[in-house]
PDB file of C-alpha atoms in Angstrom:
ATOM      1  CA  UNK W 233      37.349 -16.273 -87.124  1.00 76.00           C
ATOM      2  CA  UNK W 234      38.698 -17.069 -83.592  1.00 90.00           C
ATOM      3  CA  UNK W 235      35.960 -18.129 -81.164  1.00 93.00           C
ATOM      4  CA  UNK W 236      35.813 -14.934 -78.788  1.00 95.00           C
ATOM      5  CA  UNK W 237      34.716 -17.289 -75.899  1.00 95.00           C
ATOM      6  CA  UNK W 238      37.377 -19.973 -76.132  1.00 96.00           C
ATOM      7  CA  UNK W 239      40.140 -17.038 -76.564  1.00 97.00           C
ATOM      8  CA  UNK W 240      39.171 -15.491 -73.345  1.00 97.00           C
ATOM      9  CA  UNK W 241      39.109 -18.343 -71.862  1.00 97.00           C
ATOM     10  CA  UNK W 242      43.153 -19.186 -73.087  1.00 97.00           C
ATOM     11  CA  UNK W 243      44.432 -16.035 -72.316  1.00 98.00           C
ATOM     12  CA  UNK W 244      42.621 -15.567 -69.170  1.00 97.00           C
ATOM     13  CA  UNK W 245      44.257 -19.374 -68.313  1.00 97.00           C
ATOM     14  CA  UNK W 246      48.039 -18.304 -69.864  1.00 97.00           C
ATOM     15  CA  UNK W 247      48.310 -15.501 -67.781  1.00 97.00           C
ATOM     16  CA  UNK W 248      47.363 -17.279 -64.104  1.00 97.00           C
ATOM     17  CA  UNK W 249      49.576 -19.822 -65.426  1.00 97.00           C
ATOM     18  CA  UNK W 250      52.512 -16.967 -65.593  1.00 97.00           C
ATOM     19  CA  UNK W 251      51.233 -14.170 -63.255  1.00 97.00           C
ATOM     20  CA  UNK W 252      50.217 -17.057 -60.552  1.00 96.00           C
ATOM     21  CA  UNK W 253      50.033 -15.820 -57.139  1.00 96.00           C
ATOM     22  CA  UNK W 254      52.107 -12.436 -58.167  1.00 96.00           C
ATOM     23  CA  UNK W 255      54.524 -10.799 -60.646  1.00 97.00           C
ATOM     24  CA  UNK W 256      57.131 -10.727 -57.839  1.00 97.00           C
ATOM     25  CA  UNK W 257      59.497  -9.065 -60.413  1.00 97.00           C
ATOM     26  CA  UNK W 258      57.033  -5.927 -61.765  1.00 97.00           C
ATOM     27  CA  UNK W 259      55.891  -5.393 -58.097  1.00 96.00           C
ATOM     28  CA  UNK W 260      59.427  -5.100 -57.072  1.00 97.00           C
ATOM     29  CA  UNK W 261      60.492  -2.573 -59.127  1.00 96.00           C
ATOM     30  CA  UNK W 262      57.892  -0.395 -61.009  1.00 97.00           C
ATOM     31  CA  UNK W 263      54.979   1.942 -59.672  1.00 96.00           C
ATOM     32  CA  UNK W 264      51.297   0.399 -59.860  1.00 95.00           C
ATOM     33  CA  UNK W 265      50.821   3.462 -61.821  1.00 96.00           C
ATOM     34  CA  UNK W 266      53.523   3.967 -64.265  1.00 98.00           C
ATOM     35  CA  UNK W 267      52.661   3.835 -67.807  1.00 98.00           C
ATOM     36  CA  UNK W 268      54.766   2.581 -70.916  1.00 98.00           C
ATOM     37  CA  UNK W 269      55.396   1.820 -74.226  1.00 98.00           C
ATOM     38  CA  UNK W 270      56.698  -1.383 -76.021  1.00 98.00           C
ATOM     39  CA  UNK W 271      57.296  -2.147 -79.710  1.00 98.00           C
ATOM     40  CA  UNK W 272      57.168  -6.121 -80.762  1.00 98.00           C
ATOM     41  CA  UNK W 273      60.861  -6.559 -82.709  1.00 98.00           C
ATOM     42  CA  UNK W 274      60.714  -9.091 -85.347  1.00 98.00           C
ATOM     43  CA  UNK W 275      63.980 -11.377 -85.567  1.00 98.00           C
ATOM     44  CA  UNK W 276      63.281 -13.533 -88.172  1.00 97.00           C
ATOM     45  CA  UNK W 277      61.699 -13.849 -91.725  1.00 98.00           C
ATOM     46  CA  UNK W 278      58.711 -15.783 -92.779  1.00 98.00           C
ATOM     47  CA  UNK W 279      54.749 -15.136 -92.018  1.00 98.00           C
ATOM     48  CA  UNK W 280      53.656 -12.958 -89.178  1.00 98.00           C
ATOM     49  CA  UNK W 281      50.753 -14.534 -86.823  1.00 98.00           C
ATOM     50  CA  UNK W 282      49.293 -13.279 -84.144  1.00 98.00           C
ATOM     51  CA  UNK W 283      48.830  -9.725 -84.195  1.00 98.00           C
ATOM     52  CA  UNK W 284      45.371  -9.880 -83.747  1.00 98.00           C
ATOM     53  CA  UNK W 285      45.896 -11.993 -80.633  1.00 98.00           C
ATOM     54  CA  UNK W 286      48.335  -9.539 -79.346  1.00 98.00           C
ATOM     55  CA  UNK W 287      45.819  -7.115 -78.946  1.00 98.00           C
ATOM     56  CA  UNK W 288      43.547  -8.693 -77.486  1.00 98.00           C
ATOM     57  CA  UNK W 289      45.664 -10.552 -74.583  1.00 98.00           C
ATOM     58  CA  UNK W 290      46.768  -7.028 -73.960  1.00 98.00           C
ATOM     59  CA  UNK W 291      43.267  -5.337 -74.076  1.00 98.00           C
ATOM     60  CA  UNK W 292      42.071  -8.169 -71.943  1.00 97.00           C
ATOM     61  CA  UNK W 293      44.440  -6.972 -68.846  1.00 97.00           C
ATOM     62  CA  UNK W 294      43.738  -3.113 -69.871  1.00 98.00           C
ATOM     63  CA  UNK W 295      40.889  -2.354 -71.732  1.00 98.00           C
ATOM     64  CA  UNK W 296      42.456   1.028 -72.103  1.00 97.00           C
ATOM     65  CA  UNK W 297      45.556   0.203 -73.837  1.00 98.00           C
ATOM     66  CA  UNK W 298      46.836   1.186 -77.037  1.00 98.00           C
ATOM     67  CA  UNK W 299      47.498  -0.885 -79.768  1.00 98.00           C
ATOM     68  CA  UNK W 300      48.790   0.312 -83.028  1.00 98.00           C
ATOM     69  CA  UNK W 301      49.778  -2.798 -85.790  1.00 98.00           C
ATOM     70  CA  UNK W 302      52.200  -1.845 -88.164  1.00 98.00           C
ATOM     71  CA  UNK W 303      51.754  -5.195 -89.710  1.00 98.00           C
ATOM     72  CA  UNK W 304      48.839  -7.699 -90.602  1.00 98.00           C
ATOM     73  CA  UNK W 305      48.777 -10.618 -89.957  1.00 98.00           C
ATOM     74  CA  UNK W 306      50.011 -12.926 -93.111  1.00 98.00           C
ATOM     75  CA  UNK W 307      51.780 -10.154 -94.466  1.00 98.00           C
ATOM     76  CA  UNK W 308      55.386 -11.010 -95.116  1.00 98.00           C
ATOM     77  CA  UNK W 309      57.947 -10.215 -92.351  1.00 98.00           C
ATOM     78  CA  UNK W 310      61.561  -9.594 -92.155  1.00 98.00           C
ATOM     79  CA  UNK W 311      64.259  -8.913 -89.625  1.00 97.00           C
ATOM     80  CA  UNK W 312      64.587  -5.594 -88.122  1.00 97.00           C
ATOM     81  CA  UNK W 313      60.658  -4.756 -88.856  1.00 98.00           C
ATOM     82  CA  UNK W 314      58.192  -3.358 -86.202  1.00 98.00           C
ATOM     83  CA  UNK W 315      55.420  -5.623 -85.578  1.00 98.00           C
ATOM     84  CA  UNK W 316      52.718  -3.154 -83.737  1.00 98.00           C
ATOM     85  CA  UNK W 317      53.208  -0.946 -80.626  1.00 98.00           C
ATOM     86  CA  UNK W 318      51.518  -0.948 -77.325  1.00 98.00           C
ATOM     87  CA  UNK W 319      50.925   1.561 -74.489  1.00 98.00           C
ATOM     88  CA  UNK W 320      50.019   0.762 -71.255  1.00 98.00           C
ATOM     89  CA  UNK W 321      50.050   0.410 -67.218  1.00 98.00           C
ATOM     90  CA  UNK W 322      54.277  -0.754 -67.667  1.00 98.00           C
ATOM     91  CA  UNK W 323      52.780  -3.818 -65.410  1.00 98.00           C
ATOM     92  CA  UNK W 324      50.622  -4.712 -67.741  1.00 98.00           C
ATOM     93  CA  UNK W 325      52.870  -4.803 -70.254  1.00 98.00           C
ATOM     94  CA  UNK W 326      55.239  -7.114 -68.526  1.00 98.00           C
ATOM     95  CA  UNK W 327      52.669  -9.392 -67.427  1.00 98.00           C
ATOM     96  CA  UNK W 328      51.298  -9.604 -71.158  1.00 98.00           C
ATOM     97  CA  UNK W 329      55.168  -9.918 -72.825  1.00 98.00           C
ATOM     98  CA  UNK W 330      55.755 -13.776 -72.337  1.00 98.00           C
ATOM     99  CA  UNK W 331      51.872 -14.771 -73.231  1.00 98.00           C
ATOM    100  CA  UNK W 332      51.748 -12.743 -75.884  1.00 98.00           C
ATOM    101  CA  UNK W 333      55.282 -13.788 -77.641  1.00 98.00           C
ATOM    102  CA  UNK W 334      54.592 -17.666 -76.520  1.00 98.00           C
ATOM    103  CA  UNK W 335      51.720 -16.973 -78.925  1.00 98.00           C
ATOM    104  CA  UNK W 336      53.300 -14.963 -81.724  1.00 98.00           C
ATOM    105  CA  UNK W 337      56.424 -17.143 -82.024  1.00 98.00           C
ATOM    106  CA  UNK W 338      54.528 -20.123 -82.138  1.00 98.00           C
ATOM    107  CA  UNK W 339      51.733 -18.860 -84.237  1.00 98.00           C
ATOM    108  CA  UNK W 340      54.059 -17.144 -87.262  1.00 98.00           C
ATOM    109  CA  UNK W 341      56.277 -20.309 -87.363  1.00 98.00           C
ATOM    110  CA  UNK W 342      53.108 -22.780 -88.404  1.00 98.00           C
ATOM    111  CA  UNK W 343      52.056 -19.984 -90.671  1.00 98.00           C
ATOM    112  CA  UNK W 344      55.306 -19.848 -91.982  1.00 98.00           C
ATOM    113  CA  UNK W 345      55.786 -23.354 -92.483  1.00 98.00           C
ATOM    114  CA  UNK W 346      52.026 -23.489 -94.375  1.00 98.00           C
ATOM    115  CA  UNK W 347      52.330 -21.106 -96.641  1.00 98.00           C
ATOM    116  CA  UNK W 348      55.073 -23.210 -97.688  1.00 98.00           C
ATOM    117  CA  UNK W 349      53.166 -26.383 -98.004  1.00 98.00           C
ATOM    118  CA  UNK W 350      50.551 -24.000-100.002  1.00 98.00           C
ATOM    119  CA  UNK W 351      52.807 -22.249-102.717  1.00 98.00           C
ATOM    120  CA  UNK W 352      54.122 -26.178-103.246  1.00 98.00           C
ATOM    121  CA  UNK W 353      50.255 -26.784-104.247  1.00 98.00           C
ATOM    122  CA  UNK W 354      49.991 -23.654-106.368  1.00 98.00           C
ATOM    123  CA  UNK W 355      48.655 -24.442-109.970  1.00 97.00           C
ATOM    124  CA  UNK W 356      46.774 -28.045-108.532  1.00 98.00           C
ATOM    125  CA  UNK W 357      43.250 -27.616-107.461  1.00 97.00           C
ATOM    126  CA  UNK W 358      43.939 -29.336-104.159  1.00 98.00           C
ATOM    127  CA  UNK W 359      43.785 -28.033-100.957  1.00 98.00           C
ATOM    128  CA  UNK W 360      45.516 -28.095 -97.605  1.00 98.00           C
ATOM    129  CA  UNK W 361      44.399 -29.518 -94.700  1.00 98.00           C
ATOM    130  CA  UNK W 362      45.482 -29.403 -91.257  1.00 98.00           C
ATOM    131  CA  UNK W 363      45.030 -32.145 -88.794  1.00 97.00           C
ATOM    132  CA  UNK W 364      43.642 -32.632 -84.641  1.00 96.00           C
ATOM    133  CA  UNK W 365      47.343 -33.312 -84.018  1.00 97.00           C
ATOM    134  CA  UNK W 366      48.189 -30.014 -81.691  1.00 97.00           C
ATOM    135  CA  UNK W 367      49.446 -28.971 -78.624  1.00 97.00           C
ATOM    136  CA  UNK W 368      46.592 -29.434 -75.408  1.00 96.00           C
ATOM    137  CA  UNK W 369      44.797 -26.655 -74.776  1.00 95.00           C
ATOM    138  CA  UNK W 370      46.598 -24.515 -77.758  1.00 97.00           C
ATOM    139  CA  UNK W 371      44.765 -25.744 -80.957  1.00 97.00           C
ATOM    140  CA  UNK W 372      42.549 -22.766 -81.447  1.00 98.00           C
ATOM    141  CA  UNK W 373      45.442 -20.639 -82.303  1.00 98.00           C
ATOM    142  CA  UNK W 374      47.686 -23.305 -83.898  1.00 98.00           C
ATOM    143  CA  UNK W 375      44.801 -24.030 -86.359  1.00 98.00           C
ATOM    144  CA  UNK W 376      44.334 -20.067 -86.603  1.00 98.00           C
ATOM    145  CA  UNK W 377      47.452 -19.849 -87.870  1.00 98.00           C
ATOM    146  CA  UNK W 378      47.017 -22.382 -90.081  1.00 98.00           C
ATOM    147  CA  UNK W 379      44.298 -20.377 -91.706  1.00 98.00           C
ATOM    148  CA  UNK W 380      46.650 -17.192 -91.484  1.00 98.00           C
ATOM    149  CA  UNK W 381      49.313 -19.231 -93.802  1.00 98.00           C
ATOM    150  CA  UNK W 382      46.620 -20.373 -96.309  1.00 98.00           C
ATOM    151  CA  UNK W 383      45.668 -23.911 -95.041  1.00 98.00           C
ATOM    152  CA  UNK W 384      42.122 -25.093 -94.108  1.00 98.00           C
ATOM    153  CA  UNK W 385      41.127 -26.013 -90.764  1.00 97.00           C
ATOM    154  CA  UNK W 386      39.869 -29.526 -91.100  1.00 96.00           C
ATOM    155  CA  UNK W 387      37.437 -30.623 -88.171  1.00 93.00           C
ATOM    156  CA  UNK W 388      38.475 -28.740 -84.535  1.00 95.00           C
ATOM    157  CA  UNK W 389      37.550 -31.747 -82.691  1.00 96.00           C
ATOM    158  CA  UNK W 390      35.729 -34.988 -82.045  1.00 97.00           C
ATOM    159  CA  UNK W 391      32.505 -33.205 -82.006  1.00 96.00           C
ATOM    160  CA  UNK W 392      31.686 -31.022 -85.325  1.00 95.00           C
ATOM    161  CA  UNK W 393      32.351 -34.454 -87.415  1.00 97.00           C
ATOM    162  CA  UNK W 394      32.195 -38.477 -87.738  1.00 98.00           C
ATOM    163  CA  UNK W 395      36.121 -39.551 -88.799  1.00 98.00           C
ATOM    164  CA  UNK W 396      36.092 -43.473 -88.911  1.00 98.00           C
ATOM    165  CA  UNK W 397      39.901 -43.971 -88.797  1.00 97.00           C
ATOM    166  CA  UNK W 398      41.209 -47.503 -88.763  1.00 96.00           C
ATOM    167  CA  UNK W 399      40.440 -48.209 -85.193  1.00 97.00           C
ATOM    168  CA  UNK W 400      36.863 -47.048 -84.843  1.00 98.00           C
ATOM    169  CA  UNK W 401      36.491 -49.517 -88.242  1.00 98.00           C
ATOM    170  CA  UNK W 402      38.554 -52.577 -86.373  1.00 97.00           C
ATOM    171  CA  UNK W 403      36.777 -52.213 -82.972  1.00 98.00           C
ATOM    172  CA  UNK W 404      33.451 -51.940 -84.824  1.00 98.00           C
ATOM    173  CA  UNK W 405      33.776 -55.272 -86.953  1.00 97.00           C
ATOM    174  CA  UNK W 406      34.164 -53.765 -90.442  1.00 97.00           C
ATOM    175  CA  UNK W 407      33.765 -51.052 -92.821  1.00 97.00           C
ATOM    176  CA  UNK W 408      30.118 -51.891 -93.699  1.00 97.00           C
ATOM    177  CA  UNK W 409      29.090 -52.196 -90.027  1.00 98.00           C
ATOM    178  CA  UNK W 410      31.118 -49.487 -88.898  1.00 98.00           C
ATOM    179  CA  UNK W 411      29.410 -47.241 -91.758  1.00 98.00           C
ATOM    180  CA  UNK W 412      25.712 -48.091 -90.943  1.00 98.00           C
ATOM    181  CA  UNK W 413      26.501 -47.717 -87.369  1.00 98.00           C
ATOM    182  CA  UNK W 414      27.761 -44.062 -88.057  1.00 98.00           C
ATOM    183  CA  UNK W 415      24.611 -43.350 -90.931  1.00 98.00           C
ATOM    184  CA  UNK W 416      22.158 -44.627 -88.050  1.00 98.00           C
ATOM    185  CA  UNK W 417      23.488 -42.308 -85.553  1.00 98.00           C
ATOM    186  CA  UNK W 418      23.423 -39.021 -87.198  1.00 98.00           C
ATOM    187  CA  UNK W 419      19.976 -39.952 -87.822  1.00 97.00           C
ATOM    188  CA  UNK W 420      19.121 -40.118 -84.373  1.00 98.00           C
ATOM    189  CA  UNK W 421      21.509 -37.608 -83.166  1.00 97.00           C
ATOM    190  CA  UNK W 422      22.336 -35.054 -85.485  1.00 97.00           C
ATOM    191  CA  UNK W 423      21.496 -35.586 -89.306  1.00 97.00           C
ATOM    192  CA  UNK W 424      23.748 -32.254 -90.292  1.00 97.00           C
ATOM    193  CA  UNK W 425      26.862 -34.308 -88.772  1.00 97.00           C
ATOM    194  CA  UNK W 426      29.102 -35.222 -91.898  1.00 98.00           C
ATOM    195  CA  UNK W 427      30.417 -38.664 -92.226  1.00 98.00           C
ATOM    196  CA  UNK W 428      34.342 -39.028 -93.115  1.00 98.00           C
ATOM    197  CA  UNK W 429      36.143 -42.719 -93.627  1.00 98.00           C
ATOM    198  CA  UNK W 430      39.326 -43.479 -94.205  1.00 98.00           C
ATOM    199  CA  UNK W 431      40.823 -46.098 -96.259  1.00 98.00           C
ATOM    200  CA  UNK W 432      43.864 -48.158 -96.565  1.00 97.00           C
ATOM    201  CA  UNK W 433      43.680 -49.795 -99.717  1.00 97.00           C
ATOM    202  CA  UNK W 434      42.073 -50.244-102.972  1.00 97.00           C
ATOM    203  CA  UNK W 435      39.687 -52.777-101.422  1.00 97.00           C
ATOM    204  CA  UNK W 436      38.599 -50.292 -98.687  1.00 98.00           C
ATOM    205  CA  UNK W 437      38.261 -47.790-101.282  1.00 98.00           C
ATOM    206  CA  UNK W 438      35.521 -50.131-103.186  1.00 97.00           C
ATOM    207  CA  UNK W 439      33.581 -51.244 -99.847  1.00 97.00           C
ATOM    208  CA  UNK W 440      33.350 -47.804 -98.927  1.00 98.00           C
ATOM    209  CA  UNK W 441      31.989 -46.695-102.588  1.00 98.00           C
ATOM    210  CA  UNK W 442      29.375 -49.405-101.947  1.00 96.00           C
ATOM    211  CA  UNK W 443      27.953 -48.688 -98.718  1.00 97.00           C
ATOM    212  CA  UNK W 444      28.789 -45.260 -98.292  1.00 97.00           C
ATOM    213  CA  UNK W 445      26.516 -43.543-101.128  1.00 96.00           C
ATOM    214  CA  UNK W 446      24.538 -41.095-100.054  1.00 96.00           C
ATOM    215  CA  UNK W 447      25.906 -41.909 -96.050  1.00 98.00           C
ATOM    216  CA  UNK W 448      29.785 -41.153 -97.018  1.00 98.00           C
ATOM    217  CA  UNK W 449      30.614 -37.287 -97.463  1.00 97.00           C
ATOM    218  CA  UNK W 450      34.423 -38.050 -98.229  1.00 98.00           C
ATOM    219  CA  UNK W 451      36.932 -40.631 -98.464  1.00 98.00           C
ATOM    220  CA  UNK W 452      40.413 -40.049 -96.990  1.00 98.00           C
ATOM    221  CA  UNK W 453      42.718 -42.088 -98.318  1.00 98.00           C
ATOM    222  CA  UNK W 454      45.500 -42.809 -95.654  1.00 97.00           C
ATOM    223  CA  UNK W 455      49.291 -43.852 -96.545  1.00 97.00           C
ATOM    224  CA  UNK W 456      48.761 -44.480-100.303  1.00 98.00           C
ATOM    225  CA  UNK W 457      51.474 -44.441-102.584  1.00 97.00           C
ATOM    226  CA  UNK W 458      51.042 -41.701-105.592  1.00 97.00           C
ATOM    227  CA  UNK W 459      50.321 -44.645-107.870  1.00 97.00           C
ATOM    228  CA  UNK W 460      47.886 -45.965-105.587  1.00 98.00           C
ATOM    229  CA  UNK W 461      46.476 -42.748-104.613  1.00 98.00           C
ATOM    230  CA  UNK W 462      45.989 -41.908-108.554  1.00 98.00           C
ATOM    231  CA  UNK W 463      44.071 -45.464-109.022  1.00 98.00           C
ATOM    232  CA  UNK W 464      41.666 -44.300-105.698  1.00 98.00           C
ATOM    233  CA  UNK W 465      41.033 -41.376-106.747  1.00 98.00           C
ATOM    234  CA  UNK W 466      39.991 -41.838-110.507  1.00 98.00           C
ATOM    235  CA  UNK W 467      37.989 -44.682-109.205  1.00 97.00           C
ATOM    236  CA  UNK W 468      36.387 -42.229-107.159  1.00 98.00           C
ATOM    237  CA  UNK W 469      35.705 -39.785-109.764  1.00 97.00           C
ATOM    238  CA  UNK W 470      34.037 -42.595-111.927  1.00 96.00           C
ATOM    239  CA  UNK W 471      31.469 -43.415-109.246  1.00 94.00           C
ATOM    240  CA  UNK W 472      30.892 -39.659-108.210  1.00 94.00           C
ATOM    241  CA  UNK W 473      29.350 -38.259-105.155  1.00 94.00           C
ATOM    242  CA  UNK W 474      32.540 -38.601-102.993  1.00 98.00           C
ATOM    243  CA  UNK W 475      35.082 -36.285-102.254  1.00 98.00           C
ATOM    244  CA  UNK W 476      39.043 -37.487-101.849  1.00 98.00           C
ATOM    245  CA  UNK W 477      41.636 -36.536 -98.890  1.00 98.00           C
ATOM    246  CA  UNK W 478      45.588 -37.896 -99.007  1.00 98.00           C
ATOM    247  CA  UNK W 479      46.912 -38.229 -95.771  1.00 98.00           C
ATOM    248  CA  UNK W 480      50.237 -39.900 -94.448  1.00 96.00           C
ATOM    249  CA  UNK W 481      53.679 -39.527 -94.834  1.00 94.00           C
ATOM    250  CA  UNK W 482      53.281 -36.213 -97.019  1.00 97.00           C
ATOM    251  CA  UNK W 483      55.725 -33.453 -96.864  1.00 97.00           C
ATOM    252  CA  UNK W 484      56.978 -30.769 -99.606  1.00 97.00           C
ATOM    253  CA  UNK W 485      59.231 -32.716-101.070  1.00 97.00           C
ATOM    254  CA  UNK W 486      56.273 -35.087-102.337  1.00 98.00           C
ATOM    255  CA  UNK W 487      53.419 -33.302-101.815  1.00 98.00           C
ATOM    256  CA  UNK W 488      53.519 -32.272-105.660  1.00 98.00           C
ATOM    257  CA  UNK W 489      53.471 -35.932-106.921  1.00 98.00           C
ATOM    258  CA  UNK W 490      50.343 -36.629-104.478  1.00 98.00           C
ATOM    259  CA  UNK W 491      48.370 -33.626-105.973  1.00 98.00           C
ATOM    260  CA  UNK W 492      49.288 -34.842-109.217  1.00 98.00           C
ATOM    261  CA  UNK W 493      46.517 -37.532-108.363  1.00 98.00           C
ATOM    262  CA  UNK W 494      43.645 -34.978-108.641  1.00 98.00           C
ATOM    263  CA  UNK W 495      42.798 -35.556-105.200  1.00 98.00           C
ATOM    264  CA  UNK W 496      40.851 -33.012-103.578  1.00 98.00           C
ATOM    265  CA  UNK W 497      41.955 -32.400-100.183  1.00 98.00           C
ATOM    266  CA  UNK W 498      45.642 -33.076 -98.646  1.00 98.00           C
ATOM    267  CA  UNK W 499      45.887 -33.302 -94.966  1.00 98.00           C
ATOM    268  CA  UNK W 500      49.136 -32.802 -93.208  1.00 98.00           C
ATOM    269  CA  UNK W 501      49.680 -33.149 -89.184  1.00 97.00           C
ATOM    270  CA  UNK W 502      53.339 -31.701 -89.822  1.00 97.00           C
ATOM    271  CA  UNK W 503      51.873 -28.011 -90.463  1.00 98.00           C
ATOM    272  CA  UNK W 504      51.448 -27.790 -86.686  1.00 98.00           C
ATOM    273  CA  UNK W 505      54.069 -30.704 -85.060  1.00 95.00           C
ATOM    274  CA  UNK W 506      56.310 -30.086 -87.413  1.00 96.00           C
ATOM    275  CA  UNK W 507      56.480 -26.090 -87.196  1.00 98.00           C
ATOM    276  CA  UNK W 508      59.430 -24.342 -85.290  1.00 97.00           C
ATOM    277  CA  UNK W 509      58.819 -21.050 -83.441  1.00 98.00           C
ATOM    278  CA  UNK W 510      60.041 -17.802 -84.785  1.00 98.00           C
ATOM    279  CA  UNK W 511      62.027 -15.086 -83.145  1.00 98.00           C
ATOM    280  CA  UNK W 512      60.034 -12.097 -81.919  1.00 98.00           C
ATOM    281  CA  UNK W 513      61.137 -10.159 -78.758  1.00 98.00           C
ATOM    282  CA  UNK W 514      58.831  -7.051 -77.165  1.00 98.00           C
ATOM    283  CA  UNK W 515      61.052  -3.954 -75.855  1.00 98.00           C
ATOM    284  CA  UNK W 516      60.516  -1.282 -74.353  1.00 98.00           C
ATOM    285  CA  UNK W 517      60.584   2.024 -76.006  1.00 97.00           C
ATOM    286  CA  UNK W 518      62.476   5.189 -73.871  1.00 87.00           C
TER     287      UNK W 518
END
């Protein structure tokens, strides 16, 4: 569920980005008062994203508009299909088009690409992960549409989780210090806050099954091989009390021989960098 708050907060910034001072080219030409209708044209095939957002970007400039969807979003979509319809003030409409398929485009294209990545994982137990690698100020609907395409949204930031990557363990002195260190801190701080640590070997892998018990929630293991990644993780298992991540270097062409590891979670950045934008255009019905 998209946080209402931090929506209105990116569409109210999108649109002052766009509109700025003036919509030179709607006050030019069309009445304050003239009213429209638009239908969103779908170009392209893959998974639709966005609808919801639509509505509300265009409910957010006029509360009276009306939206009808004539598709869900992550329902299938083809070329030459209707997305939804919208009436409005015509300059509301115009001011809304660009935000609204900016969104859309982007949106459908990483849930596209996901749902990919998931029916590759389809008959493993493993799940996919997305990663903090978005655009600025856009994550809350890339990692929406994650969720649309049937991925998980891993942590949305630095604050709703403790990730010791490789440099918070360097610049710390070590795994075991940099583990107490974290343990410590949630004590003081926030005891609920969940403790992730990566690991780039074997070696790591054993460290972290030593001091992490009962401190360690789950143990990504970064840029393993599939053979290596298979030893981690049924060393893992043996011990108990840890879940597993893969992450680095996986795409769909491999991601099959990772999940044949048994690993848990799989966590790919490329769901989101990786995605490219679908064709939608918004016209105007006569």
């Amino acid at each position: 569920m998209v946080d209402q708050r931090a929506l209105c907060t990116l569409i109210d910034t999108a649109l002052i980005e766009d509109i700025g001072e003036g919509d030179h080219s709607t006050l030019a030409c069309i009445p304050a008062t003239a009213r429209g209708k638009a239908e969103l044209k779908i170009k392209d095939s893959g998974i639709l994203a966005g609808v919801e957002i639509a509505r509300q970007i265009f409910l957010y400039k006029d509360p009276e508009a009306v939206f009808t969807a004539n598709k869900k979003d992550g329902e299938l979509m083809q070329e030459g299909q209707i997305a939804f319809t919208v009436e409005s003030y015509i300059s509301t409409i115009l001011q809304c088009e660009r935000v609204v398929l900016n969104c859309m485009q982007r949106m459908s294209g990483i849930a596209t690409l996901t749902h990919q990545y998931v029916d590759a994982l389809k008959g493993y137990s493993t799940k996919l992960l997305d990663t903090r690698k978005t655009t600025p100020n856009f994550r809350l609907l890339e990692k929406e549409a994650v969720r649309i395409g049937g991925g998980i949204n891993h942590r949305f930031g630095l604050y709703d989780m403790i990730m010791l990557k490789d440099n918070h363990i360097d610049f710390c002195g070590g795994l075991e210090k940099a583990i107490q260190k974290a343990w410590d801190y949630t004590q003081v701080v926030n005891p609920s806050l969940k403790i992730e640590v990566e690991a780039r070997n074997l070696e790591d892998v054993k460290k972290i099954l030593l001091n992490g018990r009962g401190k360690v929630f789950r143990i990504m293991l970064d840029n393993f091989t599939p053979k290596a990644l298979t030893e981690a993780v049924v060393l893992i298992k043996q011990e108990g009390g840890f879940e597993t991540e893969a992450s680095g270097g996986i795409n769909l062409e491999n991601i099959r021989a990772y999940a044949d590891s048994g690993v848990d979670y799989i966590s790919v950045g490329a769901l989101i960098h990786q995605a490219q934008s679908l064709d939608l255009s918004l016209k105007a019905v006569k």
